Amino acid sequence: MKSFVRTLSLGAAMAFVANIASAAELTFATGWGFDFYTAEIAKFEKATGNKVKLIHLPSGDAAKVSQYRLWLAAGDKSIDILRMDNIWLPGFANDLVDLADATKDVIGQHFPSIVNALSVDGKLLAMPMELDGALLFYRKDLLEKYGREPPKTWGELTATAKEIQDKERAAGNPDMWGYLFQGGASEELTCNALEWLNSSGGGNIVEPDGTISINNEKAAAAIDRAKDWVGTISPPGVLAYSSEEARGVWQAGNGVFMRNWVYIWGLGDAADSPIKGKFSAVPLPADPGQQSAGTIGVKGNAVSRYSEHQKEAIEFVKFLASAEVQKEDVIQLGVVPTRPLLFDDKEIVAAQPFIPTMKGGIENGLVRPSAIMKTKYNEASNAFWTVVHNTLAGKGTAADNLGQLEIQLTDLKGSGW
C-alpha cells in the first residue's frame, strides 16, 4: 500500500473511516491463515484506527465447534468475529448477527449460491470469505499415453481407470490404482457419497422442502457402484482414506484419477512433487442426463450477537470479503473466491490454474443440507456416512442400509430439526 487512500480502496468495506479517538478493540477467532490474516489486519488497523486481535483456535473441526459453543453459550462478550464453516451456522443461528441489511450494498457481488450457503432461515449469518470445492484430478500424461479423454460419466471413469491401471501394472508399476477417493467413515465420505447420489439422480438425502429422499433406487445404485470400485479400481485401504491419505498415494504417482479438494493442486505442483506438471483437473463425472455435483464448503466470517462492537466487527468482515483481500487470499492460500469477477483475474489464474475449472460448478455446487436439518445435521451426516461405509465394506446391501437410514432420519426429523 502506497498511501492511506490506497488502503481505503480495499473494497466497499473500507468506505468508512472510524473515529480513531473511539477506536474499538476487536477479537477474531480463526484456526487458519494466521500469516495472511495478520497482514490484512494491519491494513484494516491503519485505515480505521481499530485494533484486531487474532485468537488461535484448536486444530480439528470438532474442537473448533466445541470452543464456539463454550463462548456463545456463555454469551462471551470478548469474542467479536468467528470464522465459520457453512455447515456449522445452523447450530449457532441464535448467537450470530444477521448481516443481510448491513451488507446489502456489497453482498450481490458474490455468487448467490454462496450467499445461500451462509444463510439460515433467510438470515445471512456470515460474510463470504472463500470456498473449498471438489474436483476430479487426473494424470494427463497417462491419459495422453493411452489416448483417453477425461471422463464425463461415472461409467467412463470406471472403464478408463481400470484400463490404465491394468496397463500400468503390466508395464511395471504394481502399485498403480485407477481411482482414489475419501472412503473413511467421516464427513468427507458424506461429501463423496452425496456427489455420487446427486450426480446420478439420487437426491440429496433430504430435499429443500424437508422430504427425506435418501431411500430410492438411484441412490442405492450409486452406492453399489462405489462398492464395486473397492478392490478393483480403488485400493481396499480406501475405506480408511481421508483427503491426505488419498493425496499421498496420488502424489507418489500411484493413481490415475482422484476425487479431492482444490488444495491438492498446489501440493501436487510443488517443485519436489513426483507428478509436477503431469496432472490436471475437471469437474466430477455424472450419469448421462445428470449434472456434475461437486461439494462446496463455504467459509465465512460471522459476528457474535454478544459483541459490544458489532458495527466495527461488521465493517471488518466486509473488509475481509472485499475483492482485493479475497484476491490475496486466493493467490497466497490456494482457495477459491466467492466473487465471480475474480475468476477472470489474470494474476489469480497464473497463480492457481484450477480456478477457471471451478467457476462452472459453483452456481450448481452441491451444498450439504445443514440449513434444512439445522442442529440435527451432524447426527444425520454421521448416520449417513455410517451406512455408506458399511455398504462399501460389504456389510449389508445399499438398499437395505438406506431403508434403515430412512427410519433413523424420520425419527430425527420427528424430534425437530
Short mmCIF file of C-alpha atoms in Angstrom, two decimals:
data_model
loop_
_atom_site.label_atom_id
_atom_site.label_comp_id
_atom_site.label_asym_id
_atom_site.label_seq_id
_atom_site.Cartn_x
_atom_site.Cartn_y
_atom_site.Cartn_z
CA MET A 1 0.00 0.00 0.00
CA LYS A 2 1.39 3.28 -1.08
CA SER A 3 -0.97 5.57 0.75
CA PHE A 4 -3.89 5.86 3.11
CA VAL A 5 -6.12 6.37 0.07
CA ARG A 6 -4.90 3.12 -1.45
CA THR A 7 -5.73 1.35 1.81
CA LEU A 8 -9.27 2.65 1.68
CA SER A 9 -9.74 1.17 -1.79
CA LEU A 10 -9.76 -2.32 -0.36
CA GLY A 11 -13.40 -2.99 -1.11
CA ALA A 12 -16.64 -1.37 -0.09
CA ALA A 13 -15.89 -2.34 3.49
CA MET A 14 -13.29 0.39 3.61
CA ALA A 15 -15.64 3.15 2.53
CA PHE A 16 -15.87 4.27 6.12
CA VAL A 17 -13.26 5.82 8.37
CA ALA A 18 -13.65 5.10 12.06
CA ASN A 19 -13.23 7.78 14.66
CA ILE A 20 -9.73 6.99 15.85
CA ALA A 21 -10.41 8.62 19.19
CA SER A 22 -13.05 5.98 19.91
CA ALA A 23 -11.33 3.05 18.21
CA ALA A 24 -12.61 -0.43 19.02
CA GLU A 25 -10.52 -3.41 20.03
CA LEU A 26 -11.87 -6.47 18.22
CA THR A 27 -11.09 -10.15 18.55
CA PHE A 28 -11.16 -12.55 15.61
CA ALA A 29 -11.20 -16.32 16.19
CA THR A 30 -9.76 -18.43 13.39
CA GLY A 31 -7.87 -21.68 13.01
CA TRP A 32 -6.31 -20.95 9.64
CA GLY A 33 -4.27 -18.47 7.61
CA PHE A 34 -2.63 -16.64 10.51
CA ASP A 35 0.14 -15.01 8.45
CA PHE A 36 -2.34 -13.95 5.79
CA TYR A 37 -4.80 -12.52 8.30
CA THR A 38 -2.05 -10.75 10.23
CA ALA A 39 -1.05 -8.82 7.10
CA GLU A 40 -4.64 -7.92 6.22
CA ILE A 41 -5.41 -6.87 9.78
CA ALA A 42 -2.52 -4.43 9.65
CA LYS A 43 -4.13 -2.74 6.62
CA PHE A 44 -7.50 -2.57 8.36
CA GLU A 45 -5.97 -1.13 11.50
CA LYS A 46 -4.05 1.53 9.59
CA ALA A 47 -7.16 2.64 7.72
CA THR A 48 -9.56 2.70 10.67
CA GLY A 49 -7.64 3.06 13.89
CA ASN A 50 -9.43 -0.03 15.21
CA LYS A 51 -7.41 -2.93 16.55
CA VAL A 52 -7.95 -6.62 15.82
CA LYS A 53 -6.52 -9.42 17.93
CA LEU A 54 -6.25 -12.91 16.42
CA ILE A 55 -7.47 -15.77 18.61
CA HIS A 56 -5.92 -19.07 17.53
CA LEU A 57 -8.42 -21.93 17.56
CA PRO A 58 -7.50 -25.58 18.26
CA SER A 59 -6.96 -27.91 15.32
CA GLY A 60 -9.80 -30.10 14.12
CA ASP A 61 -13.34 -29.03 13.27
CA ALA A 62 -14.90 -30.73 16.29
CA ALA A 63 -12.57 -28.86 18.64
CA LYS A 64 -13.35 -25.53 16.94
CA VAL A 65 -17.09 -26.07 17.17
CA SER A 66 -16.79 -27.07 20.82
CA GLN A 67 -14.89 -23.87 21.57
CA TYR A 68 -17.52 -21.81 19.78
CA ARG A 69 -20.24 -23.49 21.82
CA LEU A 70 -18.47 -22.60 25.06
CA TRP A 71 -18.09 -18.96 24.10
CA LEU A 72 -21.53 -18.41 22.62
CA ALA A 73 -23.50 -20.41 25.16
CA ALA A 74 -21.94 -18.23 27.83
CA GLY A 75 -22.72 -15.04 25.91
CA ASP A 76 -18.99 -14.22 25.96
CA LYS A 77 -18.57 -10.55 25.05
CA SER A 78 -14.83 -10.85 24.48
CA ILE A 79 -15.21 -12.61 21.09
CA ASP A 80 -16.37 -10.42 18.21
CA ILE A 81 -15.72 -12.27 14.93
CA LEU A 82 -15.68 -16.02 14.28
CA ARG A 83 -14.53 -17.85 11.16
CA MET A 84 -17.30 -20.30 10.31
CA ASP A 85 -17.91 -23.26 8.03
CA ASN A 86 -21.35 -23.11 6.42
CA ILE A 87 -22.44 -26.42 7.97
CA TRP A 88 -21.83 -25.05 11.48
CA LEU A 89 -24.05 -22.00 11.09
CA PRO A 90 -27.46 -23.58 11.82
CA GLY A 91 -26.24 -24.64 15.25
CA PHE A 92 -25.35 -21.04 16.12
CA ALA A 93 -28.17 -19.23 14.34
CA ASN A 94 -29.43 -17.59 17.53
CA ASP A 95 -25.96 -16.41 18.55
CA LEU A 96 -24.90 -14.59 15.39
CA VAL A 97 -25.79 -11.22 13.91
CA ASP A 98 -27.95 -11.20 10.78
CA LEU A 99 -25.71 -9.40 8.28
CA ALA A 100 -28.25 -9.09 5.47
CA ASP A 101 -29.16 -5.45 5.95
CA ALA A 102 -25.66 -4.23 6.83
CA THR A 103 -24.13 -5.87 3.76
CA LYS A 104 -26.85 -5.21 1.18
CA ASP A 105 -24.52 -2.77 -0.62
CA VAL A 106 -21.95 -5.49 -1.40
CA ILE A 107 -23.46 -8.95 -0.93
CA GLY A 108 -24.70 -9.04 -4.53
CA GLN A 109 -21.09 -9.14 -5.69
CA HIS A 110 -20.83 -12.77 -4.52
CA PHE A 111 -22.27 -15.93 -6.08
CA PRO A 112 -25.92 -16.32 -4.99
CA SER A 113 -25.28 -19.98 -4.19
CA ILE A 114 -22.53 -18.95 -1.76
CA VAL A 115 -24.77 -16.40 -0.07
CA ASN A 116 -27.46 -19.07 0.21
CA ALA A 117 -24.99 -21.50 1.80
CA LEU A 118 -24.21 -18.95 4.52
CA SER A 119 -27.87 -18.19 5.21
CA VAL A 120 -30.27 -19.88 7.60
CA ASP A 121 -34.00 -19.14 7.53
CA GLY A 122 -33.38 -16.07 5.42
CA LYS A 123 -30.70 -14.65 7.71
CA LEU A 124 -27.19 -14.05 6.39
CA LEU A 125 -25.08 -15.35 9.27
CA ALA A 126 -21.59 -14.94 7.80
CA MET A 127 -19.91 -12.81 5.17
CA PRO A 128 -18.37 -14.90 2.36
CA MET A 129 -14.60 -15.29 2.54
CA GLU A 130 -13.59 -18.27 0.43
CA LEU A 131 -14.71 -21.72 -0.55
CA ASP A 132 -13.32 -25.17 -0.99
CA GLY A 133 -14.55 -27.48 -3.67
CA ALA A 134 -14.18 -30.99 -5.04
CA LEU A 135 -12.59 -31.80 -8.39
CA LEU A 136 -11.61 -34.87 -10.37
CA PHE A 137 -7.82 -34.81 -10.63
CA TYR A 138 -6.32 -36.89 -13.41
CA ARG A 139 -2.91 -37.84 -14.75
CA LYS A 140 -2.91 -36.07 -18.08
CA ASP A 141 0.32 -37.79 -19.11
CA LEU A 142 -1.26 -41.23 -18.66
CA LEU A 143 -4.47 -40.31 -20.46
CA GLU A 144 -2.44 -38.97 -23.36
CA LYS A 145 -0.28 -42.11 -23.35
CA TYR A 146 -3.32 -44.32 -23.81
CA GLY A 147 -5.35 -41.97 -26.00
CA ARG A 148 -8.11 -41.31 -23.48
CA GLU A 149 -10.04 -38.15 -22.57
CA PRO A 150 -11.02 -37.06 -19.04
CA PRO A 151 -14.25 -38.91 -18.20
CA LYS A 152 -17.57 -37.10 -18.16
CA THR A 153 -19.62 -40.00 -16.79
CA TRP A 154 -19.05 -42.42 -13.93
CA GLY A 155 -19.15 -45.27 -16.41
CA GLU A 156 -16.34 -43.70 -18.42
CA LEU A 157 -14.32 -43.14 -15.28
CA THR A 158 -14.72 -46.76 -14.19
CA ALA A 159 -13.69 -48.13 -17.58
CA THR A 160 -10.77 -45.76 -18.17
CA ALA A 161 -9.46 -46.18 -14.63
CA LYS A 162 -9.45 -49.97 -15.00
CA GLU A 163 -7.80 -49.91 -18.40
CA ILE A 164 -4.94 -47.58 -17.48
CA GLN A 165 -4.45 -49.18 -14.06
CA ASP A 166 -4.05 -52.63 -15.59
CA LYS A 167 -1.75 -51.44 -18.38
CA GLU A 168 0.47 -49.51 -16.00
CA ARG A 169 0.73 -52.52 -13.71
CA ALA A 170 1.68 -54.67 -16.66
CA ALA A 171 4.29 -52.07 -17.60
CA GLY A 172 5.97 -52.35 -14.22
CA ASN A 173 4.06 -50.37 -11.59
CA PRO A 174 2.19 -52.88 -9.41
CA ASP A 175 1.12 -50.11 -7.02
CA MET A 176 -1.00 -48.21 -9.55
CA TRP A 177 -4.68 -47.71 -8.76
CA GLY A 178 -7.37 -46.34 -11.04
CA TYR A 179 -9.45 -44.20 -8.67
CA LEU A 180 -8.76 -42.70 -5.26
CA PHE A 181 -11.37 -41.06 -3.04
CA GLN A 182 -12.14 -40.38 0.63
CA GLY A 183 -13.79 -43.56 1.92
CA GLY A 184 -13.08 -43.28 5.63
CA ALA A 185 -16.08 -43.05 7.95
CA SER A 186 -16.19 -39.27 8.29
CA GLU A 187 -17.75 -36.09 6.94
CA GLU A 188 -15.60 -36.47 3.83
CA LEU A 189 -17.43 -39.69 2.98
CA THR A 190 -20.71 -37.80 3.33
CA CYS A 191 -19.39 -35.36 0.72
CA ASN A 192 -18.23 -38.11 -1.66
CA ALA A 193 -21.42 -40.12 -1.33
CA LEU A 194 -23.66 -37.07 -1.78
CA GLU A 195 -21.79 -36.37 -5.02
CA TRP A 196 -22.44 -39.92 -6.22
CA LEU A 197 -26.13 -39.62 -5.37
CA ASN A 198 -26.73 -36.13 -6.67
CA SER A 199 -24.93 -36.71 -9.98
CA SER A 200 -26.92 -39.91 -10.52
CA GLY A 201 -30.40 -38.55 -9.86
CA GLY A 202 -30.47 -39.98 -6.35
CA GLY A 203 -31.26 -36.79 -4.47
CA ASN A 204 -29.59 -35.03 -1.57
CA ILE A 205 -30.63 -37.12 1.49
CA VAL A 206 -33.32 -34.56 2.32
CA GLU A 207 -34.83 -32.10 -0.11
CA PRO A 208 -35.35 -28.34 0.37
CA ASP A 209 -38.99 -28.89 1.40
CA GLY A 210 -37.88 -31.29 4.15
CA THR A 211 -38.79 -34.51 2.33
CA ILE A 212 -36.47 -37.37 3.25
CA SER A 213 -35.45 -38.72 -0.15
CA ILE A 214 -32.49 -40.99 0.57
CA ASN A 215 -34.29 -44.34 0.21
CA ASN A 216 -34.52 -44.61 -3.57
CA GLU A 217 -33.24 -46.93 -6.29
CA LYS A 218 -30.87 -44.44 -7.92
CA ALA A 219 -29.21 -43.63 -4.60
CA ALA A 220 -28.75 -47.34 -3.88
CA ALA A 221 -27.34 -47.96 -7.35
CA ALA A 222 -24.82 -45.13 -6.96
CA ILE A 223 -23.53 -46.53 -3.67
CA ASP A 224 -23.44 -50.07 -5.05
CA ARG A 225 -21.32 -48.81 -7.94
CA ALA A 226 -18.86 -47.28 -5.48
CA LYS A 227 -18.78 -50.57 -3.58
CA ASP A 228 -17.71 -52.29 -6.80
CA TRP A 229 -14.76 -49.90 -7.09
CA VAL A 230 -13.25 -51.09 -3.81
CA GLY A 231 -10.60 -53.70 -4.55
CA THR A 232 -10.94 -53.29 -8.31
CA ILE A 233 -10.00 -49.72 -9.26
CA SER A 234 -9.72 -48.42 -5.69
CA PRO A 235 -7.45 -49.93 -3.03
CA PRO A 236 -9.10 -51.84 -0.16
CA GLY A 237 -7.49 -49.30 2.15
CA VAL A 238 -9.63 -46.55 0.62
CA LEU A 239 -12.16 -47.38 3.34
CA ALA A 240 -9.83 -45.57 5.75
CA TYR A 241 -8.76 -42.73 3.45
CA SER A 242 -9.17 -39.07 4.22
CA SER A 243 -8.10 -36.40 1.75
CA GLU A 244 -4.48 -36.67 2.86
CA GLU A 245 -4.24 -40.47 2.57
CA ALA A 246 -5.63 -40.23 -0.95
CA ARG A 247 -3.22 -37.42 -1.77
CA GLY A 248 -0.26 -39.44 -0.51
CA VAL A 249 -0.94 -42.27 -2.95
CA TRP A 250 -1.74 -39.86 -5.77
CA GLN A 251 1.28 -37.63 -5.30
CA ALA A 252 3.57 -40.66 -5.18
CA GLY A 253 2.45 -41.32 -8.75
CA ASN A 254 0.21 -44.28 -7.99
CA GLY A 255 -3.21 -43.02 -9.05
CA VAL A 256 -4.87 -42.39 -12.41
CA PHE A 257 -7.86 -40.45 -11.08
CA MET A 258 -8.59 -38.91 -7.69
CA ARG A 259 -11.51 -37.04 -6.18
CA ASN A 260 -10.17 -34.44 -3.78
CA TRP A 261 -10.24 -30.81 -2.67
CA VAL A 262 -8.71 -27.88 -4.52
CA TYR A 263 -5.79 -27.51 -2.09
CA ILE A 264 -4.30 -30.58 -3.75
CA TRP A 265 -3.29 -28.56 -6.79
CA GLY A 266 -0.62 -26.51 -5.08
CA LEU A 267 0.88 -29.51 -3.30
CA GLY A 268 0.85 -31.70 -6.41
CA ASP A 269 2.54 -28.99 -8.43
CA ALA A 270 5.26 -28.26 -5.87
CA ALA A 271 8.87 -28.36 -7.06
CA ASP A 272 9.59 -31.66 -5.28
CA SER A 273 6.36 -33.40 -6.33
CA PRO A 274 6.81 -36.55 -8.47
CA ILE A 275 3.73 -35.59 -10.51
CA LYS A 276 4.55 -31.91 -11.05
CA GLY A 277 3.30 -30.88 -14.50
CA LYS A 278 1.73 -34.30 -15.09
CA PHE A 279 -1.82 -33.72 -13.90
CA SER A 280 -4.87 -31.54 -14.36
CA ALA A 281 -8.43 -31.40 -13.04
CA VAL A 282 -12.01 -31.32 -14.34
CA PRO A 283 -15.48 -31.35 -12.74
CA LEU A 284 -16.58 -34.66 -11.25
CA PRO A 285 -18.42 -37.09 -13.53
CA ALA A 286 -22.18 -37.52 -13.73
CA ASP A 287 -24.52 -40.14 -15.11
CA PRO A 288 -25.96 -39.40 -18.58
CA GLY A 289 -28.58 -36.68 -18.35
CA GLN A 290 -27.40 -35.54 -14.91
CA GLN A 291 -25.21 -32.64 -13.79
CA SER A 292 -21.80 -32.87 -12.18
CA ALA A 293 -22.14 -32.36 -8.43
CA GLY A 294 -19.01 -31.26 -6.60
CA THR A 295 -19.40 -30.45 -2.93
CA ILE A 296 -18.61 -26.89 -1.97
CA GLY A 297 -17.65 -25.93 1.54
CA VAL A 298 -18.04 -22.24 2.18
CA LYS A 299 -16.02 -20.36 4.76
CA GLY A 300 -17.35 -17.09 6.09
CA ASN A 301 -16.77 -14.66 8.92
CA ALA A 302 -19.57 -14.19 11.43
CA VAL A 303 -20.23 -11.54 14.08
CA SER A 304 -21.21 -12.61 17.57
CA ARG A 305 -24.54 -11.28 18.82
CA TYR A 306 -22.82 -10.71 22.17
CA SER A 307 -20.10 -8.45 20.75
CA GLU A 308 -20.05 -4.92 22.15
CA HIS A 309 -18.51 -3.67 18.89
CA GLN A 310 -20.90 -5.04 16.29
CA LYS A 311 -20.64 -2.06 13.94
CA GLU A 312 -16.86 -2.26 13.75
CA ALA A 313 -16.95 -6.06 13.55
CA ILE A 314 -19.33 -5.89 10.59
CA GLU A 315 -17.03 -3.47 8.80
CA PHE A 316 -14.13 -5.85 9.41
CA VAL A 317 -15.93 -8.86 7.90
CA LYS A 318 -16.95 -6.71 4.92
CA PHE A 319 -13.30 -5.70 4.52
CA LEU A 320 -12.18 -9.34 4.53
CA ALA A 321 -14.78 -10.14 1.86
CA SER A 322 -13.60 -7.32 -0.42
CA ALA A 323 -12.25 -8.14 -3.88
CA GLU A 324 -8.74 -7.01 -3.01
CA VAL A 325 -8.47 -9.11 0.14
CA GLN A 326 -10.06 -12.14 -1.49
CA LYS A 327 -7.59 -11.90 -4.36
CA GLU A 328 -4.67 -12.07 -1.95
CA ASP A 329 -6.35 -14.96 -0.14
CA VAL A 330 -6.67 -16.95 -3.37
CA ILE A 331 -3.11 -16.28 -4.54
CA GLN A 332 -1.47 -16.96 -1.20
CA LEU A 333 -3.55 -19.82 0.19
CA GLY A 334 -4.88 -21.57 -2.93
CA VAL A 335 -8.55 -21.22 -2.02
CA VAL A 336 -11.47 -20.43 -4.34
CA PRO A 337 -13.01 -16.93 -4.36
CA THR A 338 -16.69 -16.24 -3.79
CA ARG A 339 -16.80 -13.34 -6.30
CA PRO A 340 -17.47 -14.24 -9.98
CA LEU A 341 -15.29 -11.42 -11.32
CA LEU A 342 -12.17 -12.84 -9.67
CA PHE A 343 -12.31 -15.99 -11.79
CA ASP A 344 -11.15 -13.94 -14.76
CA ASP A 345 -8.29 -12.22 -12.94
CA LYS A 346 -5.03 -12.96 -14.80
CA GLU A 347 -2.87 -12.91 -11.69
CA ILE A 348 -5.16 -15.35 -9.91
CA VAL A 349 -5.26 -17.75 -12.86
CA ALA A 350 -1.47 -17.60 -13.19
CA ALA A 351 -1.06 -18.49 -9.52
CA GLN A 352 -3.90 -21.04 -9.29
CA PRO A 353 -4.63 -22.59 -12.73
CA PHE A 354 -7.52 -24.68 -11.39
CA ILE A 355 -9.65 -21.60 -10.67
CA PRO A 356 -11.39 -21.39 -14.10
CA THR A 357 -12.29 -25.08 -13.75
CA MET A 358 -14.28 -24.31 -10.63
CA LYS A 359 -16.44 -21.47 -11.90
CA GLY A 360 -18.99 -23.50 -13.84
CA GLY A 361 -19.74 -25.73 -10.89
CA ILE A 362 -20.21 -23.14 -8.20
CA GLU A 363 -23.69 -21.94 -9.14
CA ASN A 364 -24.82 -25.56 -9.13
CA GLY A 365 -22.40 -26.57 -6.41
CA LEU A 366 -23.56 -29.26 -4.04
CA VAL A 367 -24.32 -27.81 -0.62
CA ARG A 368 -24.83 -30.28 2.19
CA PRO A 369 -28.34 -30.00 3.71
CA SER A 370 -27.26 -28.49 7.01
CA ALA A 371 -29.57 -25.48 6.65
CA ILE A 372 -32.53 -27.88 6.41
CA MET A 373 -31.53 -30.24 9.23
CA LYS A 374 -30.16 -27.40 11.39
CA THR A 375 -28.90 -28.68 14.74
CA LYS A 376 -29.53 -32.31 13.72
CA TYR A 377 -27.22 -32.16 10.69
CA ASN A 378 -24.17 -33.64 12.41
CA GLU A 379 -26.15 -36.58 13.72
CA ALA A 380 -27.80 -37.13 10.34
CA SER A 381 -24.48 -36.93 8.49
CA ASN A 382 -22.93 -39.41 10.90
CA ALA A 383 -25.79 -41.83 10.27
CA PHE A 384 -25.42 -41.36 6.51
CA TRP A 385 -21.70 -41.91 6.30
CA THR A 386 -22.02 -44.93 8.59
CA VAL A 387 -24.48 -46.75 6.32
CA VAL A 388 -22.46 -45.80 3.23
CA HIS A 389 -19.26 -47.06 4.84
CA ASN A 390 -20.99 -50.28 5.90
CA THR A 391 -22.16 -50.81 2.33
CA LEU A 392 -18.70 -50.17 0.86
CA ALA A 393 -17.28 -52.65 3.37
CA GLY A 394 -19.79 -55.32 2.37
CA LYS A 395 -21.95 -55.04 5.49
CA GLY A 396 -25.43 -55.17 4.04
CA THR A 397 -26.81 -54.05 0.72
CA ALA A 398 -27.22 -50.40 -0.19
CA ALA A 399 -30.99 -50.83 -0.47
CA ASP A 400 -31.32 -52.39 2.99
CA ASN A 401 -28.96 -49.91 4.61
CA LEU A 402 -30.69 -46.89 3.08
CA GLY A 403 -34.02 -48.26 4.27
CA GLN A 404 -32.68 -48.32 7.81
CA LEU A 405 -31.27 -44.82 7.35
CA GLU A 406 -34.68 -43.52 6.30
CA ILE A 407 -36.11 -44.77 9.59
CA GLN A 408 -33.32 -43.05 11.55
CA LEU A 409 -33.78 -39.77 9.72
CA THR A 410 -37.55 -39.89 10.17
CA ASP A 411 -37.03 -40.23 13.93
CA LEU A 412 -34.59 -37.30 13.87
CA LYS A 413 -36.99 -35.15 11.92
CA GLY A 414 -39.81 -36.08 14.29
CA SER A 415 -37.80 -34.75 17.23
CA GLY A 416 -37.41 -31.46 15.40
CA TRP A 417 -34.81 -30.10 13.02
#
